[in-house]
PDB file of C-alpha atoms and ligand atoms in Angstrom:
ATOM      1  CA  MET A   1      -1.745 -13.002  24.113  1.00  0.00           C
ATOM      2  CA  SER A   2      -3.419  -9.908  23.848  1.00  0.00           C
ATOM      3  CA  GLU A   3      -6.319  -8.375  25.998  1.00  0.00           C
ATOM      4  CA  PRO A   4      -9.562  -9.056  24.764  1.00  0.00           C
ATOM      5  CA  VAL A   5     -11.570  -5.941  23.359  1.00  0.00           C
ATOM      6  CA  ASP A   6     -13.339  -5.042  26.879  1.00  0.00           C
ATOM      7  CA  ARG A   7      -9.457  -4.317  28.274  1.00  0.00           C
ATOM      8  CA  LEU A   8      -8.688  -2.031  25.594  1.00  0.00           C
ATOM      9  CA  PRO A   9      -7.363   0.765  28.099  1.00  0.00           C
ATOM     10  CA  GLN A  10      -5.070  -1.638  30.085  1.00  0.00           C
ATOM     11  CA  THR A  11      -3.445  -3.038  26.867  1.00  0.00           C
ATOM     12  CA  ARG A  12      -0.387  -1.743  26.107  1.00  0.00           C
ATOM     13  CA  LYS A  13       3.436  -3.509  24.536  1.00  0.00           C
ATOM     14  CA  SER A  14       6.470  -1.741  24.926  1.00  0.00           C
ATOM     15  CA  TYR A  15       8.676  -1.279  22.213  1.00  0.00           C
ATOM     16  CA  GLU A  16      12.249  -1.531  22.302  1.00  0.00           C
ATOM     17  CA  SER A  17      14.287  -1.438  19.087  1.00  0.00           C
ATOM     18  CA  PRO A  18      17.724  -0.033  18.415  1.00  0.00           C
ATOM     19  CA  VAL A  19      17.769   3.697  17.960  1.00  0.00           C
ATOM     20  CA  PHE A  20      17.290   4.597  14.620  1.00  0.00           C
ATOM     21  CA  ASP A  21      19.781   7.149  13.561  1.00  0.00           C
ATOM     22  CA  ARG A  22      19.737   9.457  10.830  1.00  0.00           C
ATOM     23  CA  PRO A  23      19.311   7.272   7.544  1.00  0.00           C
ATOM     24  CA  GLU A  24      22.129   7.913   4.992  1.00  0.00           C
ATOM     25  CA  SER A  25      20.663   6.049   2.181  1.00  0.00           C
ATOM     26  CA  SER A  26      17.895   6.833  -0.154  1.00  0.00           C
ATOM     27  CA  PRO A  27      13.934   6.380   0.591  1.00  0.00           C
ATOM     28  CA  LEU A  28      13.965   3.353  -1.898  1.00  0.00           C
ATOM     29  CA  ALA A  29      17.181   1.461  -0.483  1.00  0.00           C
ATOM     30  CA  LEU A  30      15.989   1.861   3.188  1.00  0.00           C
ATOM     31  CA  PHE A  31      12.278   0.925   2.029  1.00  0.00           C
ATOM     32  CA  ARG A  32      14.240  -2.178   0.353  1.00  0.00           C
ATOM     33  CA  GLN A  33      15.870  -2.654   3.440  1.00  0.00           C
ATOM     34  CA  TRP A  34      12.916  -2.462   5.956  1.00  0.00           C
ATOM     35  CA  TYR A  35      10.867  -4.598   3.465  1.00  0.00           C
ATOM     36  CA  ASP A  36      13.353  -7.466   3.708  1.00  0.00           C
ATOM     37  CA  GLU A  37      13.652  -7.697   7.432  1.00  0.00           C
ATOM     38  CA  ALA A  38       9.542  -7.487   7.549  1.00  0.00           C
ATOM     39  CA  ALA A  39       9.657 -10.674   5.131  1.00  0.00           C
ATOM     40  CA  GLU A  40      11.041 -12.448   7.560  1.00  0.00           C
ATOM     41  CA  HIS A  41       8.721 -11.788  10.400  1.00  0.00           C
ATOM     42  CA  VAL A  42       5.544 -10.165   8.997  1.00  0.00           C
ATOM     43  CA  ARG A  43       2.786 -12.562   7.161  1.00  0.00           C
ATOM     44  CA  GLU A  44       1.930 -10.138   4.281  1.00  0.00           C
ATOM     45  CA  PRO A  45       4.275  -7.444   4.495  1.00  0.00           C
ATOM     46  CA  ASN A  46       3.133  -6.096   0.916  1.00  0.00           C
ATOM     47  CA  ALA A  47      -0.288  -5.628   2.288  1.00  0.00           C
ATOM     48  CA  MET A  48      -0.548  -1.917   2.475  1.00  0.00           C
ATOM     49  CA  THR A  49      -3.369   0.701   3.317  1.00  0.00           C
ATOM     50  CA  VAL A  50      -4.200   2.633   0.792  1.00  0.00           C
ATOM     51  CA  SER A  51      -6.180   5.926   1.770  1.00  0.00           C
ATOM     52  CA  THR A  52      -7.896   8.377  -1.114  1.00  0.00           C
ATOM     53  CA  LEU A  53     -10.490  10.791  -1.352  1.00  0.00           C
ATOM     54  CA  ASP A  54     -13.676  12.134  -2.652  1.00  0.00           C
ATOM     55  CA  GLU A  55     -16.492  14.731  -1.844  1.00  0.00           C
ATOM     56  CA  TRP A  56     -17.207  12.680   1.268  1.00  0.00           C
ATOM     57  CA  GLY A  57     -13.589  12.791   2.644  1.00  0.00           C
ATOM     58  CA  PRO A  58     -11.066   9.901   3.050  1.00  0.00           C
ATOM     59  CA  SER A  59     -11.574   6.129   2.760  1.00  0.00           C
ATOM     60  CA  SER A  60      -8.940   3.559   3.428  1.00  0.00           C
ATOM     61  CA  ARG A  61      -8.777  -0.113   1.977  1.00  0.00           C
ATOM     62  CA  ILE A  62      -5.364  -3.152   2.448  1.00  0.00           C
ATOM     63  CA  VAL A  63      -4.268  -3.435  -0.985  1.00  0.00           C
ATOM     64  CA  LEU A  64      -1.120  -6.088  -2.143  1.00  0.00           C
ATOM     65  CA  LEU A  65       1.827  -4.013  -3.467  1.00  0.00           C
ATOM     66  CA  LYS A  66       3.244  -5.882  -6.500  1.00  0.00           C
ATOM     67  CA  GLY A  67       5.936  -4.049  -7.183  1.00  0.00           C
ATOM     68  CA  ILE A  68       8.165  -1.162  -6.017  1.00  0.00           C
ATOM     69  CA  ASP A  69      10.967   0.916  -8.180  1.00  0.00           C
ATOM     70  CA  ASP A  70      12.808   4.672  -8.059  1.00  0.00           C
ATOM     71  CA  SER A  71       9.537   6.132  -9.385  1.00  0.00           C
ATOM     72  CA  GLY A  72       6.691   4.145  -6.919  1.00  0.00           C
ATOM     73  CA  PHE A  73       4.753   1.620  -5.480  1.00  0.00           C
ATOM     74  CA  VAL A  74       2.519  -0.378  -7.754  1.00  0.00           C
ATOM     75  CA  PHE A  75      -0.576  -2.245  -6.552  1.00  0.00           C
ATOM     76  CA  PHE A  76      -3.518  -3.650  -8.995  1.00  0.00           C
ATOM     77  CA  THR A  77      -6.945  -2.960  -8.636  1.00  0.00           C
ATOM     78  CA  ASP A  78     -10.277  -2.243 -10.455  1.00  0.00           C
ATOM     79  CA  TYR A  79     -10.336   1.050 -12.126  1.00  0.00           C
ATOM     80  CA  ASP A  80     -13.978   1.292 -12.161  1.00  0.00           C
ATOM     81  CA  SER A  81     -14.208   0.594  -8.272  1.00  0.00           C
ATOM     82  CA  ALA A  82     -14.529   2.869  -5.433  1.00  0.00           C
ATOM     83  CA  LYS A  83     -10.747   3.475  -4.840  1.00  0.00           C
ATOM     84  CA  GLY A  84      -9.914   3.574  -9.035  1.00  0.00           C
ATOM     85  CA  ARG A  85     -12.393   6.386  -9.492  1.00  0.00           C
ATOM     86  CA  GLN A  86     -11.686   8.274  -6.593  1.00  0.00           C
ATOM     87  CA  LEU A  87      -8.113   8.281  -7.650  1.00  0.00           C
ATOM     88  CA  ARG A  88      -8.648   9.229 -11.323  1.00  0.00           C
ATOM     89  CA  THR A  89     -10.712  11.951 -10.338  1.00  0.00           C
ATOM     90  CA  ASP A  90      -8.258  13.056  -7.402  1.00  0.00           C
ATOM     91  CA  PRO A  91      -4.640  11.259  -7.420  1.00  0.00           C
ATOM     92  CA  ARG A  92      -3.645  12.519  -3.957  1.00  0.00           C
ATOM     93  CA  VAL A  93      -3.310   9.465  -2.357  1.00  0.00           C
ATOM     94  CA  ALA A  94      -1.560   8.487   1.187  1.00  0.00           C
ATOM     95  CA  VAL A  95      -0.440   4.515   2.222  1.00  0.00           C
ATOM     96  CA  ASN A  96       0.644   2.683   5.103  1.00  0.00           C
ATOM     97  CA  PHE A  97       2.542  -0.407   5.810  1.00  0.00           C
ATOM     98  CA  PRO A  98       1.470  -1.506   9.387  1.00  0.00           C
ATOM     99  CA  TRP A  99       4.813  -3.631  10.321  1.00  0.00           C
ATOM    100  CA  GLN A 100       3.812  -3.604  13.860  1.00  0.00           C
ATOM    101  CA  ASP A 101       5.924  -7.234  14.365  1.00  0.00           C
ATOM    102  CA  MET A 102       8.676  -4.844  13.775  1.00  0.00           C
ATOM    103  CA  GLU A 103       7.534  -2.216  15.988  1.00  0.00           C
ATOM    104  CA  ARG A 104       7.696  -0.148  12.250  1.00  0.00           C
ATOM    105  CA  GLN A 105       5.473   1.334   9.897  1.00  0.00           C
ATOM    106  CA  VAL A 106       6.001   3.339   6.629  1.00  0.00           C
ATOM    107  CA  ARG A 107       3.792   5.951   5.673  1.00  0.00           C
ATOM    108  CA  ILE A 108       4.118   7.861   2.083  1.00  0.00           C
ATOM    109  CA  ARG A 109       1.903  10.565   0.220  1.00  0.00           C
ATOM    110  CA  GLY A 110       1.823  10.856  -3.030  1.00  0.00           C
ATOM    111  CA  LEU A 111      -0.141  11.104  -6.566  1.00  0.00           C
ATOM    112  CA  ALA A 112      -1.479   8.045  -8.158  1.00  0.00           C
ATOM    113  CA  GLU A 113      -0.957   7.320 -11.869  1.00  0.00           C
ATOM    114  CA  ALA A 114      -2.485   4.613 -13.648  1.00  0.00           C
ATOM    115  CA  VAL A 115       0.646   2.208 -14.873  1.00  0.00           C
ATOM    116  CA  ALA A 116       1.343   1.679 -18.597  1.00  0.00           C
ATOM    117  CA  PRO A 117      -1.373  -0.922 -19.878  1.00  0.00           C
ATOM    118  CA  ASP A 118       1.771  -3.255 -21.322  1.00  0.00           C
ATOM    119  CA  ASP A 119       2.809  -3.688 -17.257  1.00  0.00           C
ATOM    120  CA  SER A 120      -0.493  -4.182 -16.219  1.00  0.00           C
ATOM    121  CA  ASP A 121      -1.019  -7.003 -19.083  1.00  0.00           C
ATOM    122  CA  ALA A 122       2.157  -8.780 -17.804  1.00  0.00           C
ATOM    123  CA  TYR A 123       1.181  -9.171 -14.717  1.00  0.00           C
ATOM    124  CA  PHE A 124      -2.373  -9.662 -15.306  1.00  0.00           C
ATOM    125  CA  ALA A 125      -0.930 -12.930 -17.324  1.00  0.00           C
ATOM    126  CA  VAL A 126       0.714 -14.630 -14.361  1.00  0.00           C
ATOM    127  CA  ARG A 127      -2.291 -14.023 -12.150  1.00  0.00           C
ATOM    128  CA  PRO A 128      -3.580 -17.728 -11.568  1.00  0.00           C
ATOM    129  CA  HIS A 129      -6.364 -18.387 -13.605  1.00  0.00           C
ATOM    130  CA  GLY A 130      -9.177 -17.906 -11.311  1.00  0.00           C
ATOM    131  CA  SER A 131      -8.393 -14.643 -10.030  1.00  0.00           C
ATOM    132  CA  GLN A 132      -7.960 -14.049 -13.589  1.00  0.00           C
ATOM    133  CA  ILE A 133     -11.447 -14.657 -13.906  1.00  0.00           C
ATOM    134  CA  ALA A 134     -12.662 -13.182 -10.724  1.00  0.00           C
ATOM    135  CA  ALA A 135     -11.471 -10.018 -12.040  1.00  0.00           C
ATOM    136  CA  SER A 136     -13.152 -10.144 -15.431  1.00  0.00           C
ATOM    137  CA  VAL A 137     -16.640 -10.484 -13.633  1.00  0.00           C
ATOM    138  CA  SER A 138     -16.147  -8.723 -10.662  1.00  0.00           C
ATOM    139  CA  LYS A 139     -17.821  -5.130 -10.917  1.00  0.00           C
ATOM    140  CA  GLN A 140     -15.489  -4.609  -7.897  1.00  0.00           C
ATOM    141  CA  SER A 141     -17.392  -1.966  -5.459  1.00  0.00           C
ATOM    142  CA  GLN A 142     -20.883  -2.181  -7.052  1.00  0.00           C
ATOM    143  CA  PRO A 143     -24.213  -3.415  -5.184  1.00  0.00           C
ATOM    144  CA  VAL A 144     -24.640  -7.395  -6.184  1.00  0.00           C
ATOM    145  CA  ASP A 145     -28.223  -9.274  -5.271  1.00  0.00           C
ATOM    146  CA  GLY A 146     -26.106 -12.122  -3.784  1.00  0.00           C
ATOM    147  CA  ARG A 147     -23.125 -15.025  -3.817  1.00  0.00           C
ATOM    148  CA  GLU A 148     -25.375 -16.809  -6.227  1.00  0.00           C
ATOM    149  CA  GLN A 149     -25.031 -14.174  -8.738  1.00  0.00           C
ATOM    150  CA  MET A 150     -21.891 -13.494  -8.291  1.00  0.00           C
ATOM    151  CA  GLN A 151     -20.964 -17.149  -8.698  1.00  0.00           C
ATOM    152  CA  ALA A 152     -23.289 -18.195 -11.880  1.00  0.00           C
ATOM    153  CA  GLU A 153     -21.180 -15.134 -13.622  1.00  0.00           C
ATOM    154  CA  TYR A 154     -18.051 -16.523 -12.567  1.00  0.00           C
ATOM    155  CA  ASP A 155     -18.760 -19.970 -13.675  1.00  0.00           C
ATOM    156  CA  ALA A 156     -20.455 -18.526 -17.148  1.00  0.00           C
ATOM    157  CA  ALA A 157     -16.867 -16.922 -17.327  1.00  0.00           C
ATOM    158  CA  LEU A 158     -15.520 -20.203 -16.715  1.00  0.00           C
ATOM    159  CA  ALA A 159     -16.960 -22.142 -19.381  1.00  0.00           C
ATOM    160  CA  GLU A 160     -16.338 -19.100 -21.464  1.00  0.00           C
ATOM    161  CA  TYR A 161     -12.321 -19.374 -21.066  1.00  0.00           C
ATOM    162  CA  ASP A 162     -12.229 -23.288 -20.742  1.00  0.00           C
ATOM    163  CA  GLY A 163      -8.502 -23.766 -21.938  1.00  0.00           C
ATOM    164  CA  LYS A 164      -8.435 -20.087 -23.182  1.00  0.00           C
ATOM    165  CA  ASP A 165      -6.296 -17.132 -22.345  1.00  0.00           C
ATOM    166  CA  VAL A 166      -8.274 -14.482 -20.097  1.00  0.00           C
ATOM    167  CA  PRO A 167      -8.042 -11.230 -21.354  1.00  0.00           C
ATOM    168  CA  ARG A 168      -7.008  -8.562 -19.514  1.00  0.00           C
ATOM    169  CA  PRO A 169     -10.330  -6.529 -19.110  1.00  0.00           C
ATOM    170  CA  ASP A 170      -9.870  -3.104 -19.931  1.00  0.00           C
ATOM    171  CA  HIS A 171     -11.400  -2.006 -16.375  1.00  0.00           C
ATOM    172  CA  TRP A 172      -8.616  -3.721 -14.239  1.00  0.00           C
ATOM    173  CA  GLY A 173      -5.181  -2.348 -14.282  1.00  0.00           C
ATOM    174  CA  GLY A 174      -2.141  -0.622 -12.070  1.00  0.00           C
ATOM    175  CA  PHE A 175      -1.973   1.784 -10.393  1.00  0.00           C
ATOM    176  CA  ARG A 176       1.661   3.689  -9.076  1.00  0.00           C
ATOM    177  CA  VAL A 177       2.127   5.650  -6.010  1.00  0.00           C
ATOM    178  CA  ARG A 178       4.580   8.302  -6.719  1.00  0.00           C
ATOM    179  CA  ALA A 179       6.036  10.001  -3.621  1.00  0.00           C
ATOM    180  CA  PHE A 180       6.626  13.209  -2.332  1.00  0.00           C
ATOM    181  CA  GLU A 181       6.689  12.209   1.231  1.00  0.00           C
ATOM    182  CA  ILE A 182       8.203   8.826   2.807  1.00  0.00           C
ATOM    183  CA  GLU A 183       8.145   8.490   6.898  1.00  0.00           C
ATOM    184  CA  PHE A 184       9.759   5.580   8.647  1.00  0.00           C
ATOM    185  CA  TRP A 185       9.185   4.957  12.155  1.00  0.00           C
ATOM    186  CA  GLN A 186      10.419   2.609  14.700  1.00  0.00           C
ATOM    187  CA  GLY A 187       9.060   1.953  18.318  1.00  0.00           C
ATOM    188  CA  GLN A 188      11.235   3.097  21.242  1.00  0.00           C
ATOM    189  CA  LYS A 189      10.554   2.653  25.036  1.00  0.00           C
ATOM    190  CA  ASN A 190       8.367   4.766  26.771  1.00  0.00           C
ATOM    191  CA  ARG A 191       6.293   5.548  23.295  1.00  0.00           C
ATOM    192  CA  PHE A 192       9.654   8.119  22.980  1.00  0.00           C
ATOM    193  CA  HIS A 193       9.684   6.625  19.125  1.00  0.00           C
ATOM    194  CA  ASP A 194      12.151   7.632  16.244  1.00  0.00           C
ATOM    195  CA  ARG A 195      10.403   8.732  13.071  1.00  0.00           C
ATOM    196  CA  TRP A 196      12.513   9.771  10.352  1.00  0.00           C
ATOM    197  CA  VAL A 197      10.082  11.519   7.224  1.00  0.00           C
ATOM    198  CA  PHE A 198      12.034  11.919   3.950  1.00  0.00           C
ATOM    199  CA  ARG A 199      10.418  15.522   2.585  1.00  0.00           C
ATOM    200  CA  ARG A 200      11.561  16.759  -0.796  1.00  0.00           C
ATOM    201  CA  ALA A 201      15.160  19.077  -0.611  1.00  0.00           C
ATOM    202  CA  ASP A 202      13.770  21.700  -2.609  1.00  0.00           C
ATOM    203  CA  GLY A 203      10.657  22.212  -0.160  1.00  0.00           C
ATOM    204  CA  SER A 204       7.767  20.692  -2.962  1.00  0.00           C
ATOM    205  CA  HIS A 205       5.153  18.319  -3.053  1.00  0.00           C
ATOM    206  CA  GLU A 206       6.146  16.822  -6.347  1.00  0.00           C
ATOM    207  CA  PRO A 207       7.080  13.133  -6.566  1.00  0.00           C
ATOM    208  CA  ALA A 208      10.856  12.254  -7.142  1.00  0.00           C
ATOM    209  CA  ASP A 209      12.994   9.853  -7.345  1.00  0.00           C
ATOM    210  CA  LEU A 210      13.232   7.237  -4.567  1.00  0.00           C
ATOM    211  CA  ALA A 211      16.560   6.365  -5.294  1.00  0.00           C
ATOM    212  CA  ASP A 212      18.133  10.139  -5.604  1.00  0.00           C
ATOM    213  CA  ALA A 213      18.922  10.576  -2.315  1.00  0.00           C
ATOM    214  CA  SER A 214      20.179  13.766  -3.155  1.00  0.00           C
ATOM    215  CA  ALA A 215      16.408  15.007  -4.054  1.00  0.00           C
ATOM    216  CA  TRP A 216      15.136  13.871  -0.352  1.00  0.00           C
ATOM    217  CA  THR A 217      16.141  15.418   3.102  1.00  0.00           C
ATOM    218  CA  PRO A 218      15.272  13.282   6.363  1.00  0.00           C
ATOM    219  CA  VAL A 219      13.931  15.455   9.088  1.00  0.00           C
ATOM    220  CA  ARG A 220      13.877  13.726  12.605  1.00  0.00           C
ATOM    221  CA  LEU A 221      10.168  14.484  13.930  1.00  0.00           C
ATOM    222  CA  TYR A 222       8.971  14.448  17.537  1.00  0.00           C
ATOM    223  CA  PRO A 223       7.551  11.024  18.191  1.00  0.00           C
TER     224      PRO A 223
HETATM  225  C1  FMN B   1      -4.979  -8.644   2.823  1.00  0.00           C
HETATM  226  C2  FMN B   1      -5.645  -7.823   1.739  1.00  0.00           C
HETATM  227  C3  FMN B   1      -5.393  -7.682   0.491  1.00  0.00           C
HETATM  228  C4  FMN B   1      -6.263  -7.163  -0.607  1.00  0.00           C
HETATM  229  N1  FMN B   1      -5.678  -6.988  -1.728  1.00  0.00           N
HETATM  230  C5  FMN B   1      -6.304  -5.755  -2.906  1.00  0.00           C
HETATM  231  C6  FMN B   1      -5.813  -6.158  -4.184  1.00  0.00           C
HETATM  232  O1  FMN B   1      -4.558  -6.032  -4.086  1.00  0.00           O
HETATM  233  N2  FMN B   1      -6.175  -5.258  -5.067  1.00  0.00           N
HETATM  234  C7  FMN B   1      -7.335  -4.432  -4.476  1.00  0.00           C
HETATM  235  O2  FMN B   1      -8.537  -4.088  -5.644  1.00  0.00           O
HETATM  236  N3  FMN B   1      -8.207  -5.038  -3.529  1.00  0.00           N
HETATM  237  C8  FMN B   1      -7.421  -5.613  -2.427  1.00  0.00           C
HETATM  238  N4  FMN B   1      -8.373  -5.954  -1.475  1.00  0.00           N
HETATM  239  C9  FMN B   1      -9.707  -5.729  -1.155  1.00  0.00           C
HETATM  240  C10 FMN B   1      -9.689  -4.274  -0.885  1.00  0.00           C
HETATM  241  O3  FMN B   1      -9.307  -3.821   0.519  1.00  0.00           O
HETATM  242  C11 FMN B   1     -10.940  -3.783  -0.965  1.00  0.00           C
HETATM  243  O4  FMN B   1     -11.947  -4.397  -0.396  1.00  0.00           O
HETATM  244  C12 FMN B   1     -11.393  -3.197  -2.659  1.00  0.00           C
HETATM  245  O5  FMN B   1     -10.206  -3.160  -3.278  1.00  0.00           O
HETATM  246  C13 FMN B   1     -12.441  -2.338  -2.870  1.00  0.00           C
HETATM  247  O6  FMN B   1     -12.413  -1.359  -2.309  1.00  0.00           O
HETATM  248  P1  FMN B   1     -12.687   0.013  -2.757  1.00  0.00           P
HETATM  249  O7  FMN B   1     -14.620  -0.076  -3.033  1.00  0.00           O
HETATM  250  O8  FMN B   1     -12.692   1.106  -1.595  1.00  0.00           O
HETATM  251  O9  FMN B   1     -12.603   0.319  -4.178  1.00  0.00           O
HETATM  252  C14 FMN B   1      -7.722  -6.653  -0.679  1.00  0.00           C
HETATM  253  C15 FMN B   1      -7.777  -6.807   1.166  1.00  0.00           C
HETATM  254  C16 FMN B   1      -7.476  -7.759   1.668  1.00  0.00           C
HETATM  255  C17 FMN B   1      -7.713  -7.530   3.391  1.00  0.00           C
END
């Protein structure tokens, strides 16, 4: 059990993981290893916070990781949502996997780009029918008069697509976060944590192949 909110200053968990030494593998291999370990202990290990920018500053929200490969981390959303518009204007993005149950977090900085339409089609096609309908009618991040309005639009689309495939709407699809920096954090005793950040070996801030260990240099940071 944790302390209630009015005892926040006294709330304190001790972290005591094995020491996390210099990683020898590529960022992709290490991420995959940590992900599989998180999958054993974290309810939704693919839930990740995505932070974007607009003229007023950063904003963050949770989305679900739906794929990872050597070129980056893929999630799906509405391209006309607040985050969709922000990323289309300014692709700079940060991602955080908060795996506290593992005393770990993974932090990523990179650039987001839309995935190929075929990839969005392929994932849309395997979503449940109800989620496809919701994605079609939702004008994500736009004001709506009430729940009834949303429900009426949903019901109308449900009737329209009764027994038919729902086509992927143009405004819905994937983004791939291509990383130029990825940090692995492991909690340790006395808040003296282990942090290893993979930076580009050539000192650039260009995204690189996550499976190519030679493109990255792991750097230990003070906690
Ligand atoms: C656990 C969880 C998973 C979510 N997954 C997604 C997702 O995969 N895609 C998405 O667009 N929104 C997802 N959301 C909703 C977003 O957090 C957010 O409310 C929505 O995308 C609108 O964000 P925006 O207005 O900043 O664009 C999720 C929320 C939670 C709490």
